[in-house]
mmCIF file of C-alpha atoms in Angstrom:
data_model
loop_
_atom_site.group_PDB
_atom_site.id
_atom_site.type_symbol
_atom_site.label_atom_id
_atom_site.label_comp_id
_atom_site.label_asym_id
_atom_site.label_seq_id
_atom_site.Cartn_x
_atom_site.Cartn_y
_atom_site.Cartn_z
ATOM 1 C CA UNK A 1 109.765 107.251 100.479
ATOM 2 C CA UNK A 2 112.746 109.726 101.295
ATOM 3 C CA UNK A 3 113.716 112.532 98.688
ATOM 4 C CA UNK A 4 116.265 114.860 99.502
ATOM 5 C CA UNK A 5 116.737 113.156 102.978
ATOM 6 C CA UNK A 6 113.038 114.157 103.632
ATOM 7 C CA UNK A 7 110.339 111.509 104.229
ATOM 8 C CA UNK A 8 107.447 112.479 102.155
ATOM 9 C CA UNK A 9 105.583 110.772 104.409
ATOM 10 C CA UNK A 10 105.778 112.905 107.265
ATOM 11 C CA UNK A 11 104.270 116.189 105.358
ATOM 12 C CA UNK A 12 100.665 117.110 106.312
ATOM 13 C CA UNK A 13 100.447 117.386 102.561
ATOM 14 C CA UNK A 14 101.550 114.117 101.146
ATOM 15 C CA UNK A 15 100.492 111.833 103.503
ATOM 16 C CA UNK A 16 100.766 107.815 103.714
ATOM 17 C CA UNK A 17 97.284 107.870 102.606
ATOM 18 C CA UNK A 18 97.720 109.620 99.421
ATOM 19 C CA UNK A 19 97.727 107.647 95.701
ATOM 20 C CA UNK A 20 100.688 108.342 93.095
ATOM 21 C CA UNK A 21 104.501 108.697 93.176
ATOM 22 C CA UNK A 22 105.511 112.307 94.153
ATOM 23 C CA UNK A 23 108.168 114.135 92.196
ATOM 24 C CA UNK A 24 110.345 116.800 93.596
ATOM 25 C CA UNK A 25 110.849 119.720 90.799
ATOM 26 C CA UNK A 26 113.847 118.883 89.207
ATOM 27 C CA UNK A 27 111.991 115.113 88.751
ATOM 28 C CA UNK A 28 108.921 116.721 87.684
ATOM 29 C CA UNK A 29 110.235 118.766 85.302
ATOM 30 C CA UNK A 30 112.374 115.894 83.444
ATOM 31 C CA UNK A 31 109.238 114.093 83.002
ATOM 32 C CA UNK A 32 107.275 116.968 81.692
ATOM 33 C CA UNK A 33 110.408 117.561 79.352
ATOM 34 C CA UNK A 34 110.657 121.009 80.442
ATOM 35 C CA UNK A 35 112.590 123.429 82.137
ATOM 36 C CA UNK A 36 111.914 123.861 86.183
ATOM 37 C CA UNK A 37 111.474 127.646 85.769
ATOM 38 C CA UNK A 38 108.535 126.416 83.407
ATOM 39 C CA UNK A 39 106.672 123.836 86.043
ATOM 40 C CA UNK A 40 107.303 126.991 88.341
ATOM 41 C CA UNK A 41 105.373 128.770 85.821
ATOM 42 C CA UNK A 42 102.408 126.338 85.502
ATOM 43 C CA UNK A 43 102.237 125.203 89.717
ATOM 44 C CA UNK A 44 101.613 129.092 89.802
ATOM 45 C CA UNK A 45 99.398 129.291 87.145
ATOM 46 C CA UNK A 46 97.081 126.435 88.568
ATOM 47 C CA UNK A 47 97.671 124.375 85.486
ATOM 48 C CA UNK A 48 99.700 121.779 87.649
ATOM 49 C CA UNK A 49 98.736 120.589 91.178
ATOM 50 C CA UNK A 50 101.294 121.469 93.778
ATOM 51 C CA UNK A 51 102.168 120.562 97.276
ATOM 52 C CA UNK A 52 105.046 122.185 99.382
ATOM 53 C CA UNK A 53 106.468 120.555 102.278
ATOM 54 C CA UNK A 54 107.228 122.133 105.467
ATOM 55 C CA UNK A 55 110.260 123.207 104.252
ATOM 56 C CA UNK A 56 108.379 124.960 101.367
ATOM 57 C CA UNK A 57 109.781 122.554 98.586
ATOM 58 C CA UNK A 58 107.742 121.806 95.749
ATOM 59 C CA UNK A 59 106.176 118.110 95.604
ATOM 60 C CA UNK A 60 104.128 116.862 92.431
ATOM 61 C CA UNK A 61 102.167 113.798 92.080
ATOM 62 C CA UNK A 62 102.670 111.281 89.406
ATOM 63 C CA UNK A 63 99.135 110.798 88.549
ATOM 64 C CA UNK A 64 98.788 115.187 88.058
ATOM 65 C CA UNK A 65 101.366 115.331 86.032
ATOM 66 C CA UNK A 66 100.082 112.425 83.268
ATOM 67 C CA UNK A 67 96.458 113.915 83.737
ATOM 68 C CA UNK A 68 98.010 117.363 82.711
ATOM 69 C CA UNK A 69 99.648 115.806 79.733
ATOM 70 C CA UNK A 70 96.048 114.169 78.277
ATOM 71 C CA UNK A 71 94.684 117.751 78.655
ATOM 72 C CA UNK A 72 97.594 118.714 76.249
ATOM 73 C CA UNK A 73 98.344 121.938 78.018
ATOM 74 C CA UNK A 74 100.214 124.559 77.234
ATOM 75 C CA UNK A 75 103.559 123.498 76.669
ATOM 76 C CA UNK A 76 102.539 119.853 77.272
ATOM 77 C CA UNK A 77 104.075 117.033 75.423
ATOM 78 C CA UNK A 78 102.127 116.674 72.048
ATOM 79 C CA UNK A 79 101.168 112.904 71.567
ATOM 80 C CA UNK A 80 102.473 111.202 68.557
ATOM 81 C CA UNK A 81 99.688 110.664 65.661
ATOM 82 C CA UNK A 82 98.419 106.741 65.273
ATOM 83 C CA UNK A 83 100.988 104.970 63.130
ATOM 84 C CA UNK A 84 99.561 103.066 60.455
ATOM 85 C CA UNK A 85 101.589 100.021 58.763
ATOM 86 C CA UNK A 86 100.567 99.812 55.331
ATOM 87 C CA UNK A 87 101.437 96.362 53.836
ATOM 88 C CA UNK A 88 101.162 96.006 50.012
ATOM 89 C CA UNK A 89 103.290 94.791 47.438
ATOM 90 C CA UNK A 90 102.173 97.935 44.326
ATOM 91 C CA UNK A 91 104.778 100.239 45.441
ATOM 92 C CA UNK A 92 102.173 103.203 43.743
ATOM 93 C CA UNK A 93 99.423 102.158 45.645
ATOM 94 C CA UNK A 94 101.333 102.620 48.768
ATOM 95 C CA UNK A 95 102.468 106.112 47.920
ATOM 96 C CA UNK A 96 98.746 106.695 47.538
ATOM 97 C CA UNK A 97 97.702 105.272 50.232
ATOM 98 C CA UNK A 98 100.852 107.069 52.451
ATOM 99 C CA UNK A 99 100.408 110.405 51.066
ATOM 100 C CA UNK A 100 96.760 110.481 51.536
ATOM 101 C CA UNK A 101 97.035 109.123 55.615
ATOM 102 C CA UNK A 102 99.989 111.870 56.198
ATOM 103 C CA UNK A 103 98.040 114.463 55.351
ATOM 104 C CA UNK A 104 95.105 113.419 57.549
ATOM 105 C CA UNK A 105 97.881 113.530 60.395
ATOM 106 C CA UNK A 106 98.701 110.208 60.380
ATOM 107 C CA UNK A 107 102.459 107.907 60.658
ATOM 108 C CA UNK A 108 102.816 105.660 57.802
ATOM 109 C CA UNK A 109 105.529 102.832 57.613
ATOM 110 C CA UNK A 110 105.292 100.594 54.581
ATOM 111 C CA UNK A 111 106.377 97.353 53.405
ATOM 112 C CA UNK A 112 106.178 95.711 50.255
ATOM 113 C CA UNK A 113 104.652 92.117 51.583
ATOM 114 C CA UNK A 114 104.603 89.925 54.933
ATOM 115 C CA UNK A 115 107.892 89.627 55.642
ATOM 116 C CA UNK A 116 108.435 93.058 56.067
ATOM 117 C CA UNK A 117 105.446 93.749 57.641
ATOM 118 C CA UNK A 118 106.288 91.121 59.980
ATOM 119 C CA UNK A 119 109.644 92.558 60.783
ATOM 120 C CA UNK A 120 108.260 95.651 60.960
ATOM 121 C CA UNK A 121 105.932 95.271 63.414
ATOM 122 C CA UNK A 122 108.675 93.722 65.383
ATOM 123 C CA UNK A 123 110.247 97.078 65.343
ATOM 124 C CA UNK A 124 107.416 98.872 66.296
ATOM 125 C CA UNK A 125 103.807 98.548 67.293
ATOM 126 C CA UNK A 126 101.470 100.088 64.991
ATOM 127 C CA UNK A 127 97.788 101.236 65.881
ATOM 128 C CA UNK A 128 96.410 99.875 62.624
ATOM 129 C CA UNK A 129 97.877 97.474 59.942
ATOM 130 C CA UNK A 130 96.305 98.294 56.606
ATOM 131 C CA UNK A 131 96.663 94.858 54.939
ATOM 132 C CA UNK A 132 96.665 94.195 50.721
ATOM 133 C CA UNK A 133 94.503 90.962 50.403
ATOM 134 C CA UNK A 134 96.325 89.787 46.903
ATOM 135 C CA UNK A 135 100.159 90.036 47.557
ATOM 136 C CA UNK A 136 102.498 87.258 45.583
ATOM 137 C CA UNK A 137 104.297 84.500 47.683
ATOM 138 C CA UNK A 138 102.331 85.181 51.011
ATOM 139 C CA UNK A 139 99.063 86.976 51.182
ATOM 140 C CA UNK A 140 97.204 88.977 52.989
ATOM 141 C CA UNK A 141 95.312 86.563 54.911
ATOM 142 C CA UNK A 142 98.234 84.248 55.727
ATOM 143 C CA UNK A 143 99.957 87.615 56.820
ATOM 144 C CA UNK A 144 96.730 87.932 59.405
ATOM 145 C CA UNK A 145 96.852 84.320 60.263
ATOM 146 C CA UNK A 146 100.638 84.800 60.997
ATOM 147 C CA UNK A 147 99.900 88.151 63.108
ATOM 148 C CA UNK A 148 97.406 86.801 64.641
ATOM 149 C CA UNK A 149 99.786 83.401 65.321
ATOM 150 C CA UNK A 150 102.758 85.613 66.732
ATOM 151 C CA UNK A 151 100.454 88.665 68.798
ATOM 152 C CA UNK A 152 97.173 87.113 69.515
ATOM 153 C CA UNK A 153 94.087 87.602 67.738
ATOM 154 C CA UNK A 154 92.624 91.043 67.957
ATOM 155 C CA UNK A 155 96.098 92.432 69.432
ATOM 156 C CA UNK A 156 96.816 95.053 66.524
ATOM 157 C CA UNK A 157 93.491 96.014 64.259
ATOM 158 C CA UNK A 158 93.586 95.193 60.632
ATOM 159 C CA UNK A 159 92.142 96.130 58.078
ATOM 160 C CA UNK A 160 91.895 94.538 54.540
ATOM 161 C CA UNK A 161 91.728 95.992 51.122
ATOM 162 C CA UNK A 162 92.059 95.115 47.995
ATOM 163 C CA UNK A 163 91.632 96.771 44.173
ATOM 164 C CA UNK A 164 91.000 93.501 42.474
ATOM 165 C CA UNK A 165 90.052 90.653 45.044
ATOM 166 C CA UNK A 166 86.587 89.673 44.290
ATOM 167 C CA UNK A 167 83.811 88.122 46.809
ATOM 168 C CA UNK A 168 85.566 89.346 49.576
ATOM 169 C CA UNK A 169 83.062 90.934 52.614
ATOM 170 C CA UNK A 170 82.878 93.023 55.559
ATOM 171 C CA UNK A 171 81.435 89.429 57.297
ATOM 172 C CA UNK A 172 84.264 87.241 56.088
ATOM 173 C CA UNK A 173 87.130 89.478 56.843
ATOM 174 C CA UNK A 174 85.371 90.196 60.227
ATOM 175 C CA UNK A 175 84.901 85.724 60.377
ATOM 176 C CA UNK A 176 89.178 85.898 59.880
ATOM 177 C CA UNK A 177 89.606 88.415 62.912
ATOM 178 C CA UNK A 178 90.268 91.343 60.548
ATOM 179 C CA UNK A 179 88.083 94.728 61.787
ATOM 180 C CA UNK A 180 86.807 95.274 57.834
ATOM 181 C CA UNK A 181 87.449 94.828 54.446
ATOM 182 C CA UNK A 182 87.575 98.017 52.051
ATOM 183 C CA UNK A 183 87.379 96.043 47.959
ATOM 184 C CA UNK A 184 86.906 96.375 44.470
ATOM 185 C CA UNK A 185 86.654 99.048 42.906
ATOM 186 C CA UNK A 186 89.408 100.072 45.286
ATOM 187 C CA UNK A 187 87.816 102.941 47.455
ATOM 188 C CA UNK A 188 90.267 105.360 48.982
ATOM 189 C CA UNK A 189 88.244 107.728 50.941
ATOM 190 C CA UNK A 190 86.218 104.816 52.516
ATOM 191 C CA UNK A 191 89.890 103.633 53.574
ATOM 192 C CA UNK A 192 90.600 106.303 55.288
ATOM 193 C CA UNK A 193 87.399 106.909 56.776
ATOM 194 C CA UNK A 194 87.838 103.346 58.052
ATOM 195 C CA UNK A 195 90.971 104.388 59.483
ATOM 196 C CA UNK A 196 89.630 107.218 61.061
ATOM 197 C CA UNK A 197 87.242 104.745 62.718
ATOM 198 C CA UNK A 198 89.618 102.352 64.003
ATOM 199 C CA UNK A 199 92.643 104.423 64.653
ATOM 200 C CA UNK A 200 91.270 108.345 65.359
ATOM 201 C CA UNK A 201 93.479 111.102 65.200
#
């Protein structure tokens, strides 16, 4: 690998031996989002490993740099909450539902049946669907089956509720490939808790 017209490979440092992509600062620095006079700050520090080359230029591995971004340094990237898609057609349940998740920390997108949630998804990959069992034209297990049709069972968690379907279990949503099944009387804080379960802060 040649940066800068220097082979990395050469350097006592950063041998042929060693695992990762190395970064010179200016690289380094876009990835961390930052200025360089701020990685400066942090190689010094000891938050970030560095390595110098011969020439005394600054070298930083890959692998450092993500690690240093799960610790959630200082000045590290903060990672975006779960987002939750929250599929039902009672546009005042969903306000409920929304308000209550955002102020646990969590993304909410809506939509008001399976269409939407279907197109939604498309858009972007949620960490949970939270999925209305009784929804007119298409419901919320023909949504799964479609999901689950399109993604692959299993690929995005669901979760099923409902404030009126009766019968419905923990066993039989679980039988359907859904990860739980939250029903009448319509229990909000064991909704989120189940959230909290499946998709933690």
């Amino acid at each position: 690998m040649v940066e800068n017209g220097e082979d990395l490979n050469r350097f006592p440092s950063i041998g042929a031996g060693d695992d990762g992509e190395w970064l010179t600062l200016g690289q380094a620095a876009r990835f961390l989002g930052v200025a360089q006079s701020t990685i400066r700050k942090w190689s010094d520090n000891g938050q970030v490993p560095t390595f110098y080359t011969p020439g005394g230029h600054r070298r930083y591995r890959r692998a450092d740099l993500n690690a240093f971004l799960d610790r959630s340094g200082p000045g590290a990237r903060a990672k975006e909450p779960p987002c939750v898609l929250l599929v039902d057609d009672d546009e005042r349940v969903r306000e409920l539902v929304r308000v209550t998740l955002e102020q646990e920390g969590y993304r909410v997108r809506e939509a008001g049946g399976a269409d939407e949630g279907m197109s939604s998804i498309e858009q972007e990959w949620p960490d949970l669907v939270l999925l209305d069992v009784l929804m007119p034209q298409v419901d919320g297990w023909e949504m799964l089956r479609r999901m689950q049709d399109r993604f692959g069972t299993g690929a995005i968690p669901v979760l099923m509720f409902s404030g009126s379907a009766a019968g419905t279990s923990d066993a039989e949503a679980a039988a359907r490939g859904a990860r739980g099944f939250v029903g009448k009387p319509f229990d909000l804080e064991r909704l989120v808790d189940q959230t909290k379960q499946i998709a933690p802060i």
